[in-house]
Coordinates of C-alpha atoms in Angstrom, one line a residue:
M1 CA 0.0 -0.1 0.2
T2 CA 1.7 3.4 -1.0
Q3 CA 1.5 6.3 1.2
K4 CA -1.6 7.8 -0.6
S5 CA -3.9 4.7 -1.1
A6 CA -5.6 4.8 1.9
K7 CA -9.5 3.7 0.5
N8 CA -11.5 3.3 3.9
I9 CA -11.5 3.7 7.4
A10 CA -10.0 0.2 7.9
D11 CA -6.8 1.2 6.3
I12 CA -6.8 4.3 8.6
A13 CA -7.0 2.4 11.4
R14 CA -4.2 0.2 10.5
I15 CA -1.6 3.1 10.1
V16 CA -2.6 4.9 13.3
G17 CA -2.8 1.4 15.2
V18 CA -5.9 1.8 16.3
S19 CA -9.5 0.5 16.3
E20 CA -12.2 1.7 13.1
S21 CA -14.7 2.9 15.2
T22 CA -11.9 5.4 17.1
V23 CA -11.1 6.3 13.5
S24 CA -14.8 6.9 12.9
R25 CA -15.1 9.0 15.9
A26 CA -12.2 11.1 15.8
L27 CA -12.7 12.2 12.0
N28 CA -16.5 13.4 13.5
D29 CA -14.5 15.3 16.1
N30 CA -15.9 13.6 19.0
P31 CA -14.5 14.8 22.2
L32 CA -14.7 11.2 23.7
I33 CA -11.4 10.6 21.8
A34 CA -8.6 11.9 23.5
E35 CA -7.6 15.5 21.7
K36 CA -4.1 14.1 21.1
T37 CA -5.3 10.8 19.0
R38 CA -8.2 12.6 17.5
H39 CA -5.5 15.1 16.4
K40 CA -3.3 12.1 15.1
I41 CA -5.9 10.4 13.1
Q42 CA -7.0 13.8 11.1
Q43 CA -3.5 14.1 10.4
V44 CA -3.2 10.7 8.8
A45 CA -6.8 11.4 7.2
R46 CA -5.3 14.7 5.5
E47 CA -1.8 12.8 4.5
H48 CA -4.1 10.1 2.6
N49 CA -6.5 12.5 1.2
F50 CA -9.0 10.2 2.9
K51 CA -12.4 11.8 2.9
I52 CA -15.5 10.2 4.8
N53 CA -18.3 9.5 2.2
A54 CA -21.0 10.6 4.0
K55 CA -23.9 9.7 1.7
A56 CA -22.7 6.0 2.0
R57 CA -22.0 6.6 5.6
A58 CA -25.6 7.4 6.0
L59 CA -27.2 4.8 3.8
R60 CA -25.0 2.2 5.6
T61 CA -26.2 3.4 9.4
Q62 CA -29.5 5.0 8.5
K63 CA -28.1 8.2 10.2
T64 CA -28.0 11.6 9.1
N65 CA -25.4 13.0 11.8
V66 CA -28.0 16.0 11.4
I67 CA -30.1 17.5 14.5
A68 CA -33.0 19.6 13.4
V69 CA -33.7 23.1 15.5
V70 CA -37.3 24.1 14.9
V71 CA -37.8 27.5 16.5
L72 CA -42.2 27.5 17.6
F73 CA -43.1 30.8 16.8
K74 CA -47.0 31.6 17.7
E75 CA -49.0 32.8 14.1
R76 CA -49.5 36.1 15.0
T77 CA -45.9 36.6 16.7
E78 CA -43.5 39.5 14.8
R79 CA -40.7 37.9 16.5
G80 CA -37.8 36.5 14.4
I81 CA -34.7 33.7 15.0
S82 CA -32.7 37.6 14.8
D83 CA -33.9 37.8 18.7
P84 CA -31.0 38.6 20.6
F85 CA -32.2 35.5 23.0
L86 CA -32.6 33.0 20.5
L87 CA -29.4 34.3 19.1
D88 CA -27.8 32.9 22.4
I89 CA -29.5 29.5 22.5
L90 CA -29.2 28.6 19.2
G91 CA -25.4 29.3 19.3
A92 CA -25.3 27.5 22.4
I93 CA -26.7 24.1 20.6
A94 CA -24.5 25.1 17.4
D95 CA -21.5 24.6 19.4
E96 CA -22.4 21.4 21.6
L97 CA -23.7 19.5 18.2
T98 CA -20.4 20.7 16.7
L99 CA -18.6 19.1 19.5
H100 CA -20.4 15.7 19.6
G101 CA -19.9 15.5 15.1
Y102 CA -23.2 16.3 14.6
D103 CA -24.9 19.1 12.0
M104 CA -27.7 21.1 12.9
L105 CA -30.5 22.1 10.5
L106 CA -32.5 25.3 11.5
S107 CA -36.0 26.1 10.6
N108 CA -38.9 27.4 11.9
T109 CA -42.6 26.5 12.3
R110 CA -43.3 28.9 9.2
T111 CA -41.3 26.7 6.9
A112 CA -41.7 22.8 8.3
S113 CA -45.0 21.0 7.5
D114 CA -47.4 20.1 10.4
D115 CA -46.5 16.7 9.9
W116 CA -43.1 16.6 12.0
R117 CA -42.6 13.0 12.0
E118 CA -42.7 13.0 7.9
Y119 CA -41.2 16.3 7.1
Y120 CA -38.0 15.7 9.7
F121 CA -37.4 11.8 10.1
S122 CA -39.5 10.0 7.6
S123 CA -37.4 11.9 5.0
K124 CA -34.3 11.4 7.0
R125 CA -33.7 15.0 7.4
A126 CA -32.6 14.7 10.8
D127 CA -31.8 11.9 13.7
G128 CA -33.6 14.0 16.3
L129 CA -35.6 17.1 16.8
I130 CA -34.8 20.3 19.4
V131 CA -37.9 22.5 19.6
I132 CA -37.0 26.0 20.9
G133 CA -40.5 26.7 22.8
Q134 CA -43.9 25.6 22.9
G135 CA -45.9 28.2 21.5
E136 CA -49.6 28.1 22.6
H137 CA -49.5 24.4 24.1
D138 CA -48.7 23.9 20.3
A139 CA -50.6 20.4 19.8
R140 CA -47.7 19.4 17.4
I141 CA -45.1 18.6 20.5
D142 CA -47.9 16.6 22.1
R143 CA -48.5 14.5 18.6
L144 CA -44.2 13.9 18.9
A145 CA -44.6 12.5 22.3
S146 CA -46.9 9.8 21.5
Q147 CA -44.9 8.9 18.4
D148 CA -41.8 7.9 20.1
I149 CA -39.8 10.3 18.3
P150 CA -36.4 11.7 19.6
F151 CA -36.8 15.3 21.0
V152 CA -36.8 17.4 23.7
V153 CA -37.8 21.2 24.4
W154 CA -36.7 24.3 25.1
G155 CA -39.6 26.0 27.5
A156 CA -42.0 25.5 30.8
T157 CA -42.1 22.0 32.6
L158 CA -45.9 21.4 31.7
Q159 CA -47.8 19.2 34.7
D160 CA -48.9 15.7 33.2
S161 CA -46.8 16.5 29.5
Q162 CA -45.0 13.6 28.2
Y163 CA -42.1 15.0 26.8
C164 CA -38.7 16.3 28.5
T165 CA -37.7 20.0 29.0
V166 CA -35.6 22.0 29.5
G167 CA -35.9 25.8 31.1
S168 CA -35.2 28.1 33.5
D169 CA -37.5 28.8 36.8
N170 CA -40.0 31.3 35.0
K171 CA -41.9 31.9 38.4
M172 CA -39.3 32.2 40.4
G173 CA -37.4 34.6 37.8
A174 CA -40.9 37.2 37.7
Y175 CA -41.0 36.4 41.5
L176 CA -37.3 38.3 42.2
A177 CA -37.9 40.9 39.4
V178 CA -41.3 42.3 41.0
N179 CA -40.0 42.0 44.5
H180 CA -37.1 43.4 43.7
L181 CA -39.1 46.4 42.4
L182 CA -41.4 46.3 45.7
N183 CA -38.3 46.6 47.4
Q184 CA -37.4 50.0 45.6
G185 CA -40.9 51.3 46.9
C186 CA -42.8 50.6 43.6
R187 CA -46.6 49.9 44.5
Q188 CA -47.9 50.3 41.0
I189 CA -46.2 47.5 38.4
A190 CA -47.5 47.2 34.8
F191 CA -46.9 43.8 33.5
F192 CA -45.6 43.3 29.8
G193 CA -46.0 40.0 28.0
D194 CA -48.5 37.6 26.3
I195 CA -49.1 35.1 28.9
S196 CA -50.8 32.7 26.0
H197 CA -47.5 31.1 25.9
S198 CA -46.5 28.7 28.7
E199 CA -43.1 30.3 29.9
M200 CA -44.9 33.7 29.6
E201 CA -47.7 32.2 31.8
Q202 CA -45.2 31.2 34.9
R203 CA -43.9 34.8 34.6
W204 CA -47.0 36.0 35.1
Q205 CA -47.8 33.6 38.1
G206 CA -44.4 35.0 39.4
Y207 CA -45.4 38.5 39.1
C208 CA -49.0 37.7 40.8
L209 CA -47.4 35.9 43.7
A210 CA -44.9 38.7 44.7
L211 CA -47.7 41.4 44.4
Q212 CA -50.1 38.9 46.4
Q213 CA -47.8 38.2 49.1
A214 CA -46.8 41.9 49.4
G215 CA -50.7 42.6 49.9
L216 CA -51.4 44.2 46.5
P217 CA -53.9 43.8 44.5
V218 CA -53.3 42.4 40.8
D219 CA -54.8 44.8 38.6
D220 CA -55.8 43.2 35.0
K221 CA -55.8 47.1 34.0
L222 CA -51.8 47.1 34.4
S223 CA -51.6 43.9 32.3
F224 CA -50.4 44.7 29.0
V225 CA -50.5 41.9 26.0
T226 CA -46.9 42.6 24.6
D227 CA -45.4 40.6 21.4
F228 CA -41.4 39.6 22.1
T229 CA -40.3 42.6 20.0
S230 CA -39.0 45.6 21.1
E231 CA -41.7 47.3 18.5
S232 CA -44.3 46.0 20.6
G233 CA -42.8 46.8 24.1
Y234 CA -42.7 50.6 22.8
D235 CA -46.2 50.4 21.9
S236 CA -47.5 49.1 25.1
A237 CA -45.4 52.0 27.0
N238 CA -47.3 54.0 24.7
R239 CA -50.2 52.8 25.4
L240 CA -49.9 53.0 29.3
L241 CA -48.5 56.7 28.8
R242 CA -52.5 57.2 27.5
Q243 CA -54.0 56.8 30.8
P244 CA -52.0 58.5 33.2
D245 CA -54.6 57.7 35.8
L246 CA -53.2 54.6 36.4
K247 CA -50.5 56.2 38.2
V248 CA -47.7 53.3 37.2
D249 CA -44.1 53.5 39.1
A250 CA -42.8 50.4 37.6
I251 CA -42.8 47.9 34.1
F252 CA -41.8 44.1 34.6
A253 CA -41.4 42.7 31.3
V254 CA -41.0 39.2 30.2
S255 CA -37.8 39.9 28.3
D256 CA -35.2 42.3 27.5
V257 CA -36.0 43.4 24.0
I258 CA -39.7 44.5 25.0
A259 CA -38.1 46.2 27.9
L260 CA -35.7 47.9 26.0
G261 CA -38.6 49.0 23.6
A262 CA -40.6 50.3 26.4
M263 CA -37.9 52.4 27.6
K264 CA -37.0 54.3 24.4
K265 CA -40.5 55.3 24.6
L266 CA -40.3 56.6 28.4
I267 CA -37.4 58.7 27.6
E268 CA -38.4 60.1 24.5
S269 CA -41.7 61.5 26.4
D270 CA -39.4 62.8 29.0
V271 CA -40.1 59.7 31.6
R272 CA -37.5 59.5 34.4
V273 CA -36.0 55.9 34.2
P274 CA -36.0 54.9 36.9
E275 CA -37.3 58.1 39.0
D276 CA -40.6 58.2 37.6
I277 CA -40.8 54.6 36.2
A278 CA -38.3 52.2 37.0
V279 CA -38.2 48.8 34.2
V280 CA -36.7 45.0 34.8
G281 CA -36.4 42.8 31.8
F282 CA -35.8 38.7 31.8
D283 CA -33.1 37.2 29.5
D284 CA -30.1 39.3 30.2
V285 CA -29.1 39.7 26.9
A286 CA -26.3 41.4 26.2
M287 CA -27.5 44.7 24.8
S288 CA -29.2 44.8 28.2
M289 CA -25.5 46.1 30.0
F290 CA -24.6 48.5 27.2
C291 CA -28.1 50.6 26.7
H292 CA -28.6 54.0 28.8
P293 CA -30.0 53.6 32.0
S294 CA -28.3 50.0 31.4
L295 CA -31.4 47.3 32.5
T296 CA -31.8 45.5 35.2
T297 CA -33.0 42.0 34.3
I298 CA -33.1 38.3 34.9
R299 CA -30.5 36.2 33.9
Q300 CA -31.1 32.8 32.2
Q301 CA -28.4 30.1 32.0
T302 CA -28.5 30.2 28.0
M303 CA -25.3 28.6 27.5
E304 CA -26.1 25.5 30.0
G305 CA -29.2 25.5 28.4
G306 CA -28.0 24.7 24.9
K307 CA -25.9 22.4 26.6
L308 CA -28.4 20.3 28.6
L309 CA -30.6 20.2 25.2
V310 CA -28.0 18.5 23.3
K311 CA -26.9 16.1 25.9
K312 CA -30.4 15.2 26.8
L313 CA -31.1 14.7 23.1
L314 CA -28.2 12.4 22.5
D315 CA -29.0 10.2 25.7
K316 CA -32.5 9.6 24.2
L317 CA -30.9 8.6 20.6
A318 CA -28.7 6.1 22.7
G319 CA -31.6 4.6 24.3
K320 CA -31.2 6.1 27.9
K321 CA -34.2 7.5 29.7
V322 CA -34.2 11.4 30.5
K323 CA -36.2 13.8 32.9
S324 CA -37.0 17.5 32.4
Q325 CA -34.7 20.2 34.0
I326 CA -35.6 23.6 35.3
M327 CA -32.8 25.5 35.7
D328 CA -31.9 28.5 38.5
V329 CA -32.0 32.0 37.6
Q330 CA -30.6 35.5 39.2
L331 CA -31.3 38.9 39.4
I332 CA -28.7 41.3 37.9
V333 CA -29.7 44.5 39.5
R334 CA -28.5 47.5 36.9
E335 CA -29.7 51.6 36.8
S336 CA -32.9 51.1 34.9
S337 CA -34.5 50.1 38.5
R338 CA -32.1 50.6 41.3
R339 CA -33.7 53.6 43.5
A340 CA -32.7 52.9 47.2
D341 CA -29.1 52.1 48.3

């Protein structure tokens, strides 16, 4: 065999002196193989002009080495994949999939058909599915659970759900945010969000709990249905300011992009933040630190969340049992709410 005649994985294995399975994993950059061994195998493969025939491998193993990630949007939302929080968690998922030798197929419910089993699995588009969000209690997720399809969901852990979720402690996060505002002396706290979404419904519950524990009523007039966009946050703040009888002294927004849109409208209207109206968001996207005033928010563990989603899905693909997991959140206090020392 000449130096340039390696035809298959078995040839590479003989040259390096390892098993064929080790070569296969190393060529897919699997971190289970020691870095030194991985680099050696990859170097030998390059020297012998060896490339994996991905189509042949897929036919042989019935695997695509692709994980589909579906971002579940509500029908009426203007939210897009460019949303900063979505970009953060999608980046974390993509990085983790790459570490495990998988490619990511990104789509949303505006492009995928209603029959996800047929679209992703019967057509061999993907080996598994990660769903970001649950929309308005979308029935397609429940159908997947009944079809024994390997998938996991980023979202709220729902009672009696038959699928695995990874998500933040939404109720506690909202409770921390509103309790912080109460401690700053705020008493008329508006809620900006749409509780038809499961995660936002839990944030509404945390909002209500904090008010009730403080002996304050939950006033429906202070709840503004708001989409997941800065434009909608801006519009909700505009609607609020047109009702001066409400005497609002704080806003809790269910996302940072909503909070940022609301603050823009407040500042344009010569409303001082936080002196007149304090503002707290949710997510801790990068821009929340650099806006003026900087935004108080609830930090979600997006990097850890992306890693957990991938781990749990790969465990499912390996036939292991997985459980839903709720991650802790953290209150990050910045200028938009800090009234008292």
